[in-house]
mmCIF file of C-alpha atoms in Angstrom:
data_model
loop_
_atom_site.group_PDB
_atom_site.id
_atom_site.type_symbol
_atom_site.label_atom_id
_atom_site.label_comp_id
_atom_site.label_asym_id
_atom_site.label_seq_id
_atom_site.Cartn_x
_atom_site.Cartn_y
_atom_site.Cartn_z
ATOM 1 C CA UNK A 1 106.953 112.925 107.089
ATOM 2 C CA UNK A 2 104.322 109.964 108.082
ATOM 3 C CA UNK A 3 104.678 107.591 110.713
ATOM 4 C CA UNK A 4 103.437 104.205 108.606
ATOM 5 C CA UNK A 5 103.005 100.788 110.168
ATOM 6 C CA UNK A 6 103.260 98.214 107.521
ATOM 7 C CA UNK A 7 102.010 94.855 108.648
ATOM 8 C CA UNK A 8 102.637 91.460 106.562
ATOM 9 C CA UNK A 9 104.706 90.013 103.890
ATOM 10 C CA UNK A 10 108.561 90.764 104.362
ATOM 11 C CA UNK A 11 110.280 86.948 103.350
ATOM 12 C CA UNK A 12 113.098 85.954 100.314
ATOM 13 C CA UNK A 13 112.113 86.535 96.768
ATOM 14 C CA UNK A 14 114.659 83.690 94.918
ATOM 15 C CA UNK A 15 114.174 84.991 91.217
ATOM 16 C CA UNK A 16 115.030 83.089 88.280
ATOM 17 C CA UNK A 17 116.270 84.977 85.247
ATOM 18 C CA UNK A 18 116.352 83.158 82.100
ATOM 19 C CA UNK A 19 119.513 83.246 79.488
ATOM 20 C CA UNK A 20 116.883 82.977 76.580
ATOM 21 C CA UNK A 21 113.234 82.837 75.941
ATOM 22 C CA UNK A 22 111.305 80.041 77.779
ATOM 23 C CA UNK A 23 110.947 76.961 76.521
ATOM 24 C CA UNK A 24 108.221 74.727 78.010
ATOM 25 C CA UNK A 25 109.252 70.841 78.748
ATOM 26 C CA UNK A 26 112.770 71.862 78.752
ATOM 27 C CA UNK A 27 116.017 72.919 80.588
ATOM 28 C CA UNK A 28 116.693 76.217 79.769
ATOM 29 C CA UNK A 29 119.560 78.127 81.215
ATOM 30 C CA UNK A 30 119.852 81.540 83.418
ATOM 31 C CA UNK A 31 120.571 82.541 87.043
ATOM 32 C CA UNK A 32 119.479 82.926 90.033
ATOM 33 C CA UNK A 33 119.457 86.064 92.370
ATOM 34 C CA UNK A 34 117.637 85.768 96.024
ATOM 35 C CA UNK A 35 117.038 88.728 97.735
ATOM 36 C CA UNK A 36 114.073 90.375 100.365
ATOM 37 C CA UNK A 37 110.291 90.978 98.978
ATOM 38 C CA UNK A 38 106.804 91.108 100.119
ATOM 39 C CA UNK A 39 103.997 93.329 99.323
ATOM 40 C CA UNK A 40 104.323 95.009 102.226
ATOM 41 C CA UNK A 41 108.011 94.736 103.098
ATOM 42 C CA UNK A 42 108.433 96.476 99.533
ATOM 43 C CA UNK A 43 106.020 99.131 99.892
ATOM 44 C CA UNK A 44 107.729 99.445 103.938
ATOM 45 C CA UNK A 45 111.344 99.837 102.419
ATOM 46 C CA UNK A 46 110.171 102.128 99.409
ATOM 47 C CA UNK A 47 108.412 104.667 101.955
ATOM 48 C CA UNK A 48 111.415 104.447 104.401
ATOM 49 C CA UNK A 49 113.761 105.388 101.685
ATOM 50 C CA UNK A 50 111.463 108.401 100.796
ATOM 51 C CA UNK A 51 111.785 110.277 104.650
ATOM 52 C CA UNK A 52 108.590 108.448 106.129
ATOM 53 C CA UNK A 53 109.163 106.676 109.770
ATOM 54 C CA UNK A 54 107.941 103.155 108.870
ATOM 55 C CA UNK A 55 107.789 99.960 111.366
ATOM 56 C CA UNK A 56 106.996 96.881 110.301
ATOM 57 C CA UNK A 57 105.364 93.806 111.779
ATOM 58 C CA UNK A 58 105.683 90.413 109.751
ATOM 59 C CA UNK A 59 105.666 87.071 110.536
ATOM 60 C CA UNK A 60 109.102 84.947 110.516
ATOM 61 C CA UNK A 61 111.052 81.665 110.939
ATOM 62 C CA UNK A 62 113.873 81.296 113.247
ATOM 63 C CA UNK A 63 116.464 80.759 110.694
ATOM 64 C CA UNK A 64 119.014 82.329 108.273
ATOM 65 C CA UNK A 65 116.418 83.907 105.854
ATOM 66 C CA UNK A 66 114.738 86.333 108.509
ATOM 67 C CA UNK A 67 117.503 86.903 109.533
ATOM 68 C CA UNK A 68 118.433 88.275 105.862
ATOM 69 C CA UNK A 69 114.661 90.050 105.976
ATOM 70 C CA UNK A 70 115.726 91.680 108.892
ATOM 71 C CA UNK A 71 119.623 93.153 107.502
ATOM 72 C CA UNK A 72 117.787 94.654 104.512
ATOM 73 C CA UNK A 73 114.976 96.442 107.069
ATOM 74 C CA UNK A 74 117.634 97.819 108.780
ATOM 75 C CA UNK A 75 120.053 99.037 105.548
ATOM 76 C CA UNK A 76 116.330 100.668 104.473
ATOM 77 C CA UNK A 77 115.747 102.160 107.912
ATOM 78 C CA UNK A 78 112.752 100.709 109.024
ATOM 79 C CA UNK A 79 111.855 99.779 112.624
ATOM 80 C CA UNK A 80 111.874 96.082 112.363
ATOM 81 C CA UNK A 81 109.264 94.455 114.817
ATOM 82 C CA UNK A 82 109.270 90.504 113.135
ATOM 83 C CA UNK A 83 107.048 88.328 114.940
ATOM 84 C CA UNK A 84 109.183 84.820 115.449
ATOM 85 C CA UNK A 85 108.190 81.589 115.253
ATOM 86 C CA UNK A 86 112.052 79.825 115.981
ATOM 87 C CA UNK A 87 110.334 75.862 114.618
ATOM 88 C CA UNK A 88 108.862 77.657 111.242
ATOM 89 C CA UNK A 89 110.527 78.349 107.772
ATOM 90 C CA UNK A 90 110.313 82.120 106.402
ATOM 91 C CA UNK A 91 107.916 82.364 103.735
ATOM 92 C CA UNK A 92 108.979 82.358 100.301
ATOM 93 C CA UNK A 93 108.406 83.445 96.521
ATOM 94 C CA UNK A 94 110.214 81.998 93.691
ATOM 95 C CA UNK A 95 109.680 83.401 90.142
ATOM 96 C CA UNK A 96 110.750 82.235 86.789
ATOM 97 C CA UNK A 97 111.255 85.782 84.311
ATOM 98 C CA UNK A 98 111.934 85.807 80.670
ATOM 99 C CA UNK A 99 115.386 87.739 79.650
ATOM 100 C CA UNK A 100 113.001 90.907 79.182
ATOM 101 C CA UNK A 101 111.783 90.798 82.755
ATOM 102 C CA UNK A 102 108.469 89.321 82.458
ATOM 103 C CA UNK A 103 107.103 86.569 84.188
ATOM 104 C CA UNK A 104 107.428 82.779 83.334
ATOM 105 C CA UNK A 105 105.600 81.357 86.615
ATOM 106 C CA UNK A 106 106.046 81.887 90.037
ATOM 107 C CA UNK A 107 105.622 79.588 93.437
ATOM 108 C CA UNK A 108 104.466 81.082 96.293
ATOM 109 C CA UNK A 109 105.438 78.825 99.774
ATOM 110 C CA UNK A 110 103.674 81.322 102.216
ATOM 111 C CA UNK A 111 102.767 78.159 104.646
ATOM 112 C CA UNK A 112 103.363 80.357 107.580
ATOM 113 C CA UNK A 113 101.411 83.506 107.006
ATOM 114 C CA UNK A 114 98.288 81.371 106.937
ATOM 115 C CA UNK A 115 98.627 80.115 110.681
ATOM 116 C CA UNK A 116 98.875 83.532 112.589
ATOM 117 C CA UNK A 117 95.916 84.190 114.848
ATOM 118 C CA UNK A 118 94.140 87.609 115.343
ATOM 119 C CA UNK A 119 94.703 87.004 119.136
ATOM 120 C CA UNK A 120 98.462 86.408 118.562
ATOM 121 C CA UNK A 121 98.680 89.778 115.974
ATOM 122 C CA UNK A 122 96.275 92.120 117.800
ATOM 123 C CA UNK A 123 97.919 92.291 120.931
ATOM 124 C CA UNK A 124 98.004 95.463 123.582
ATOM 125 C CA UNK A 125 101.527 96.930 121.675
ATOM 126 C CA UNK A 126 100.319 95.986 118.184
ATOM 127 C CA UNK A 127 97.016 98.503 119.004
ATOM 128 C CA UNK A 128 99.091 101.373 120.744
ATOM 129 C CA UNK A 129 101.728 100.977 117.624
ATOM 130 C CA UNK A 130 98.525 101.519 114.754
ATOM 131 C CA UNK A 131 97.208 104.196 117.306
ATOM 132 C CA UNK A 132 100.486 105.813 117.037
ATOM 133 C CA UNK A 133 100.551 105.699 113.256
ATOM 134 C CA UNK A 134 99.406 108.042 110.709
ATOM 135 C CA UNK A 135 98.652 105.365 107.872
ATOM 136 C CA UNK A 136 98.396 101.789 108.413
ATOM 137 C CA UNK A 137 99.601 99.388 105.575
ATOM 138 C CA UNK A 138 98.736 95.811 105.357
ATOM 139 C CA UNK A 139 99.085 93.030 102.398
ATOM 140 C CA UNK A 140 96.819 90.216 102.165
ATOM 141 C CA UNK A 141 99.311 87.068 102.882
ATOM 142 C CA UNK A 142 97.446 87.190 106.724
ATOM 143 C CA UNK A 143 94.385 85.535 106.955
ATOM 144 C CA UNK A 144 91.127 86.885 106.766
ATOM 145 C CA UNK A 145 90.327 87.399 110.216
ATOM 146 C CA UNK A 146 94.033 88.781 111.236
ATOM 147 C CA UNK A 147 92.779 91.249 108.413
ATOM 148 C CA UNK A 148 89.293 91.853 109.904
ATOM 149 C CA UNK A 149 91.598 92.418 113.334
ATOM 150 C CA UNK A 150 93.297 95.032 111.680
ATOM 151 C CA UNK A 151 90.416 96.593 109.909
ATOM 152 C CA UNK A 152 88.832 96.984 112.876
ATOM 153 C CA UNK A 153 91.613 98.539 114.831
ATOM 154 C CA UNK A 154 92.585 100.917 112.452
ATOM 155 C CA UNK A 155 88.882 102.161 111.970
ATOM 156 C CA UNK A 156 88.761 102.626 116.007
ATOM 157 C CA UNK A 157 91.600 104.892 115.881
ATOM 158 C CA UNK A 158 90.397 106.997 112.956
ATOM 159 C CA UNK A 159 93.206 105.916 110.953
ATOM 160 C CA UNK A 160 93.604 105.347 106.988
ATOM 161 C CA UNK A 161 94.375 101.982 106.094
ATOM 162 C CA UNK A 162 95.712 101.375 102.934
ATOM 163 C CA UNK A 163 95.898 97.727 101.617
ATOM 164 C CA UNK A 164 97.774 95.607 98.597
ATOM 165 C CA UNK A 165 96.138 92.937 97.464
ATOM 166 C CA UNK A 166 99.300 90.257 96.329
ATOM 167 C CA UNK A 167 96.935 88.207 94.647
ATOM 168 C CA UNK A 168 93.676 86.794 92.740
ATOM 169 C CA UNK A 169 93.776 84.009 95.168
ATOM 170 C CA UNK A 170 94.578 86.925 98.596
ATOM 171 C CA UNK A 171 92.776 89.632 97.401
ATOM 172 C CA UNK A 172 89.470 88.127 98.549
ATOM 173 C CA UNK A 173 90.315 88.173 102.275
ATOM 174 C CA UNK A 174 89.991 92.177 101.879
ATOM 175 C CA UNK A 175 86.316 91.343 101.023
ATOM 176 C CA UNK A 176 84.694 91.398 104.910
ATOM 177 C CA UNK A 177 86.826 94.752 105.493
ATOM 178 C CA UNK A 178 86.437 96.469 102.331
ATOM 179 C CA UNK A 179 84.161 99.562 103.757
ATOM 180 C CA UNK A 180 86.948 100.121 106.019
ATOM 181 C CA UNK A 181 90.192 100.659 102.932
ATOM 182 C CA UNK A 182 91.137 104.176 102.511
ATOM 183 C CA UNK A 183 92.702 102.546 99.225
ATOM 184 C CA UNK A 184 93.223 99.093 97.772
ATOM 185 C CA UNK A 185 95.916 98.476 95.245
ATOM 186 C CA UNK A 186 95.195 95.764 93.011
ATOM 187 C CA UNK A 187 96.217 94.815 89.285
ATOM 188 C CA UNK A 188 93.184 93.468 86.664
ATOM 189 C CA UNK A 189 93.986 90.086 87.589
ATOM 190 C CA UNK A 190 92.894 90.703 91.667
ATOM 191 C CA UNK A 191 90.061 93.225 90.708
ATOM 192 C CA UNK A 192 88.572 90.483 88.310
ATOM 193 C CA UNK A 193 88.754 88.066 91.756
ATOM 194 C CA UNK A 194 87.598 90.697 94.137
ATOM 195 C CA UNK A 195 84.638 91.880 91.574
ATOM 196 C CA UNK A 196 83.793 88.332 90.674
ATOM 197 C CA UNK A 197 83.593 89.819 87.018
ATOM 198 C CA UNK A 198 86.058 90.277 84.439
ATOM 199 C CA UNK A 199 85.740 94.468 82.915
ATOM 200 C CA UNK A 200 87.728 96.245 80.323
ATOM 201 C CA UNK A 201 88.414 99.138 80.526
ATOM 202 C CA UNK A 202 89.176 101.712 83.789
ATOM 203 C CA UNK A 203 85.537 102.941 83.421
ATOM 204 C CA UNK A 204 83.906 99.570 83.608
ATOM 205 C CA UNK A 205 86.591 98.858 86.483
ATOM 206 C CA UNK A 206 85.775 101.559 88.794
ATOM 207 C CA UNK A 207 81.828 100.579 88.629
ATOM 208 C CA UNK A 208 82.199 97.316 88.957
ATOM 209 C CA UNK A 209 84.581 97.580 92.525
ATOM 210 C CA UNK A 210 82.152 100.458 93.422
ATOM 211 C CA UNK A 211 79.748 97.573 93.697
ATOM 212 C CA UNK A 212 81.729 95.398 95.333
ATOM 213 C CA UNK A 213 81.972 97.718 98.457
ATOM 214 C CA UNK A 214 85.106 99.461 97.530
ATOM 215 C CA UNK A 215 85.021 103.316 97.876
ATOM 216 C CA UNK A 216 88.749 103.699 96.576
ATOM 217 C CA UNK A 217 90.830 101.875 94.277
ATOM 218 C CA UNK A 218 93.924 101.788 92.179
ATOM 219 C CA UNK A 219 94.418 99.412 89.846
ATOM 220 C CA UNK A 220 97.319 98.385 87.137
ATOM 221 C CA UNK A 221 97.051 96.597 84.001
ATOM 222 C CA UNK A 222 101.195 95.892 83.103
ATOM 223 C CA UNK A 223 101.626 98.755 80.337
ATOM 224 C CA UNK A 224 98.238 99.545 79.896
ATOM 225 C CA UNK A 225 96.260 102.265 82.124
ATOM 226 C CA UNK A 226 96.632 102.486 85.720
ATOM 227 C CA UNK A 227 93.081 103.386 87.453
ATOM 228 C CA UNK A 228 92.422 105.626 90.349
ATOM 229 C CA UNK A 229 89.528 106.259 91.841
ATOM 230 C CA UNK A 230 87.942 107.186 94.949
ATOM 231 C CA UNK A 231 84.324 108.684 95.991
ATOM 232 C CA UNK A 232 83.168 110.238 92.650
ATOM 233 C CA UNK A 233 86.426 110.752 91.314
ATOM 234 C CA UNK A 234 88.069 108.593 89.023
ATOM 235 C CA UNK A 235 90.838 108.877 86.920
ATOM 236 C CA UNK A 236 93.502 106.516 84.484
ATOM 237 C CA UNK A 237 96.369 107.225 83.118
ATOM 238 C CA UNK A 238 98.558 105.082 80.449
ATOM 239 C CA UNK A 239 102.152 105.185 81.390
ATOM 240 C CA UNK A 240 104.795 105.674 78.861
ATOM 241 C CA UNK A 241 106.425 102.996 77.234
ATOM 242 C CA UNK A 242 109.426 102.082 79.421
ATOM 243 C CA UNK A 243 112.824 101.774 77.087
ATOM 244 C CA UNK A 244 113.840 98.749 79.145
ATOM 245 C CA UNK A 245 112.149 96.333 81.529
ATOM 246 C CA UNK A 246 115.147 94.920 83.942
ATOM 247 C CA UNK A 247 112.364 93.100 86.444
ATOM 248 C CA UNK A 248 108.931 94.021 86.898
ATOM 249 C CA UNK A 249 108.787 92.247 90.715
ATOM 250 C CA UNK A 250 107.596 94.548 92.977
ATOM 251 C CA UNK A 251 106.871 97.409 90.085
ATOM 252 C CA UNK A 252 103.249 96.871 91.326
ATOM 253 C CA UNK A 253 104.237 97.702 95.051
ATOM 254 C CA UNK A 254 105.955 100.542 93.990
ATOM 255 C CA UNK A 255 103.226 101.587 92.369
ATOM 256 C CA UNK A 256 101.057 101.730 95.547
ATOM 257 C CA UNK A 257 104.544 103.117 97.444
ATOM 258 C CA UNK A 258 104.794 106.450 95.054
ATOM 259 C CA UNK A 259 100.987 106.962 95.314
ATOM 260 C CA UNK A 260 100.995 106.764 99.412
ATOM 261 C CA UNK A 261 103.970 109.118 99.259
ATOM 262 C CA UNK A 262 101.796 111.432 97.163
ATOM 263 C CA UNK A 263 98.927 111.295 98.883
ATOM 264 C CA UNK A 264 100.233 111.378 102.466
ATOM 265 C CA UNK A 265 101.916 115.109 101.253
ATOM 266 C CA UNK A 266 98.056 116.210 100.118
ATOM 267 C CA UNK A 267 98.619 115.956 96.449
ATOM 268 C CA UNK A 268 95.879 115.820 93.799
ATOM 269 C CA UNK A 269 94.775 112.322 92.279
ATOM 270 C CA UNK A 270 96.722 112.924 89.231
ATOM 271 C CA UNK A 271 99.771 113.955 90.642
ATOM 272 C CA UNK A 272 99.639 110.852 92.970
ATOM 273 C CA UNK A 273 98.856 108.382 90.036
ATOM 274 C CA UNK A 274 101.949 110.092 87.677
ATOM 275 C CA UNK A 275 104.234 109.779 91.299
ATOM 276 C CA UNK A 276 103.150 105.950 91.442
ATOM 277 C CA UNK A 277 103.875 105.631 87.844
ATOM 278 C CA UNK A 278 107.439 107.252 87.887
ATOM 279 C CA UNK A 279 108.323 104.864 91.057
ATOM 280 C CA UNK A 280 107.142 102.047 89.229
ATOM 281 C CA UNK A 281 109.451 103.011 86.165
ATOM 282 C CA UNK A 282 112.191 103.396 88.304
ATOM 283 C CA UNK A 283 112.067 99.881 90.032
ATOM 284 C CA UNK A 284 111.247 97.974 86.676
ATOM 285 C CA UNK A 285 114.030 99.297 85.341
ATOM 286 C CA UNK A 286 116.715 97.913 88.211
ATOM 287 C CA UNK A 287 117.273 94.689 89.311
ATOM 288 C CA UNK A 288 115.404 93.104 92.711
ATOM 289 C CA UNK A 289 111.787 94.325 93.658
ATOM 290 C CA UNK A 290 113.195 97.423 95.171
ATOM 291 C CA UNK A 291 115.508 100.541 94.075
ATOM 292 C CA UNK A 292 118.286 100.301 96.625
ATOM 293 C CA UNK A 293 119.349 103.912 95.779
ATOM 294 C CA UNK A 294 116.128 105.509 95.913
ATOM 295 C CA UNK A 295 115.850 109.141 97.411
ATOM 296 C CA UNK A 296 112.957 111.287 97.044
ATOM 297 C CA UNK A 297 115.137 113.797 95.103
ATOM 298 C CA UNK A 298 115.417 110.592 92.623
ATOM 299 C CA UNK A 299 111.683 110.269 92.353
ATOM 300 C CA UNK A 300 111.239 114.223 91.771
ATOM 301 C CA UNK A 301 113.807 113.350 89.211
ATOM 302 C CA UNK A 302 112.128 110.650 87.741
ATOM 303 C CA UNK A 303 108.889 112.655 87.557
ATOM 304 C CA UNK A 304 110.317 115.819 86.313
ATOM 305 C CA UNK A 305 112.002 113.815 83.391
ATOM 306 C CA UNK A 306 109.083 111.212 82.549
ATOM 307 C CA UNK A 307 106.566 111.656 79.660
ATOM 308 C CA UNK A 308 103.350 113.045 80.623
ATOM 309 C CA UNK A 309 101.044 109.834 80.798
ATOM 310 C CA UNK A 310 97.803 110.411 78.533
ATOM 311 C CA UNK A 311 94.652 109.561 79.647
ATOM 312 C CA UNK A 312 93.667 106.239 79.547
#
């Protein structure tokens, strides 16, 4: 197994599930649930689960939320190395879904990630913990130049750094460090913002981030193809339709989580776009952003028992 250091969002996902379709202008009814997310706190906890050794570094408050952040690193196994600031709030994402799972709107209060220096991230134990790693994993709620820190450090060691791109508006701070990603997950929405063009179609996708400076890529579309490519190889695959969406938060992480696992064992590009694809299935179709009970005998599962995905 691979020693991962995943570095940036871990902070409270308070989800909003609606009793009946939305209705704009007016009350409607549901519940809430509030629970731990992040890009990379999800993608930390999903490779923990599967056997990897993962730490994580993440900016947090000094009150009762990282201190929740920090109870669900530990029931997931993960080395938990928070950087504290006691007079801040932890970060937060709130999201409205319709009763299928899809998303209403969300509101993302990340007020904190934006103030953390390169100076205060890249210090002397931050660069021996990355040169101790076998894969570095970093999300895009740091700023551009804790990024560029990171980029940088990981590229000095020799080490793969693999990167999520949370959103249209994040994505771009990859843009300076692109030539350094081993792989940058991303769904249409963030490789439309990274590209500064709007493709259809995987084919048109995979040129147009190629030009962009990104040698590798994988890239979702909800239920239509996923893309991977890297060098001259590309390849997309349309997932099977999914019975029942329960919430699709953090489907996208998993994604990138099942593909890492994949990859890090030396599989194929096929066989590490169908394992993102199963772990994708398996967390839209349970509750939170993350499947508490995953194992990777449950992903082998999931795989075994999925429809083959056609080419997209």
């Amino acid at each position: 197994m691979a020693r991962i250091l995943a570095i940036g969002g871990a902070h409270i996902d308070l989800t909003g599930r609606l009793d009946a379709p939305h209705r704009p202008g007016a009350s409607n009814p549901g519940r809430w649930v509030r629970e731990p997310g992040g890009g990379a706190f999800n993608a930390a906890r999903n490779l923990a689960r599967l056997g990897h050794h993962v730490t994580l570094v993440s900016p947090r408050g000094g009150d009762a939320a990282a201190a929740q952040v920090a109870d669900a690193a530990e029931a997931a196994g993960i080395e938990d190395c928070p950087l504290t600031f006691l007079d801040r709030a932890t970060p937060s994402y709130t999201a409205i879904l319709e009763p299928d799972g899809n998303l209403v709107t969300a509101l993302a209060d990340m007020k904190l990630y934006d103030i953390i220096p390169a100076r205060r991230l890249m210090t002397a134990r931050m660069r021996a913990r990355i040169a101790a790693s076998d894969l570095v994993l970093a999300d895009a709620n740091l700023p551009r130049d804790a990024l560029a820190a990171i980029a940088r450090e990981a590229t000095a060691s020799g080490l793969p750094l693999a990167a999520i791109a949370v959103s249209p508006a994040k994505v771009v701070r990859w843009k300076p460090s692109l030539s350094a990603l081993t792989l940058l997950a991303m769904n249409t929405a963030e490789a439309a913002a990274l590209a500064g063009s709007n493709e259809e179609g995987p084919a048109a996708w995979s040129h147009a981030l190629r030009a962009a400076g990104l040698a590798s890529g994988l890239v979702s579309a909800g239920a239509g193809p996923v893309l991977a490519y890297t060098g001259e190889t590309a390849l997309s695959l349309l997932p099977p339709p999914l019975g029942e969406v329960e919430d699709v938060t953090g489907a996208g992480d998993a994604l990138v989580s099942g593909y890492l696992d994949a990859w890090l064992g030396g599989k194929a590009i096929e066989a590490c776009l169908i394992s993102g694809i199963a772990l994708a299935r398996l967390t839209a179709a349970t509750a939170g952003p993350v499947r508490q009970d995953l194992t990777r005998e449950r992903l082998a599962q999931a795989i075994a028992a999925m429809p083959k995905p056609a080419n997209g």
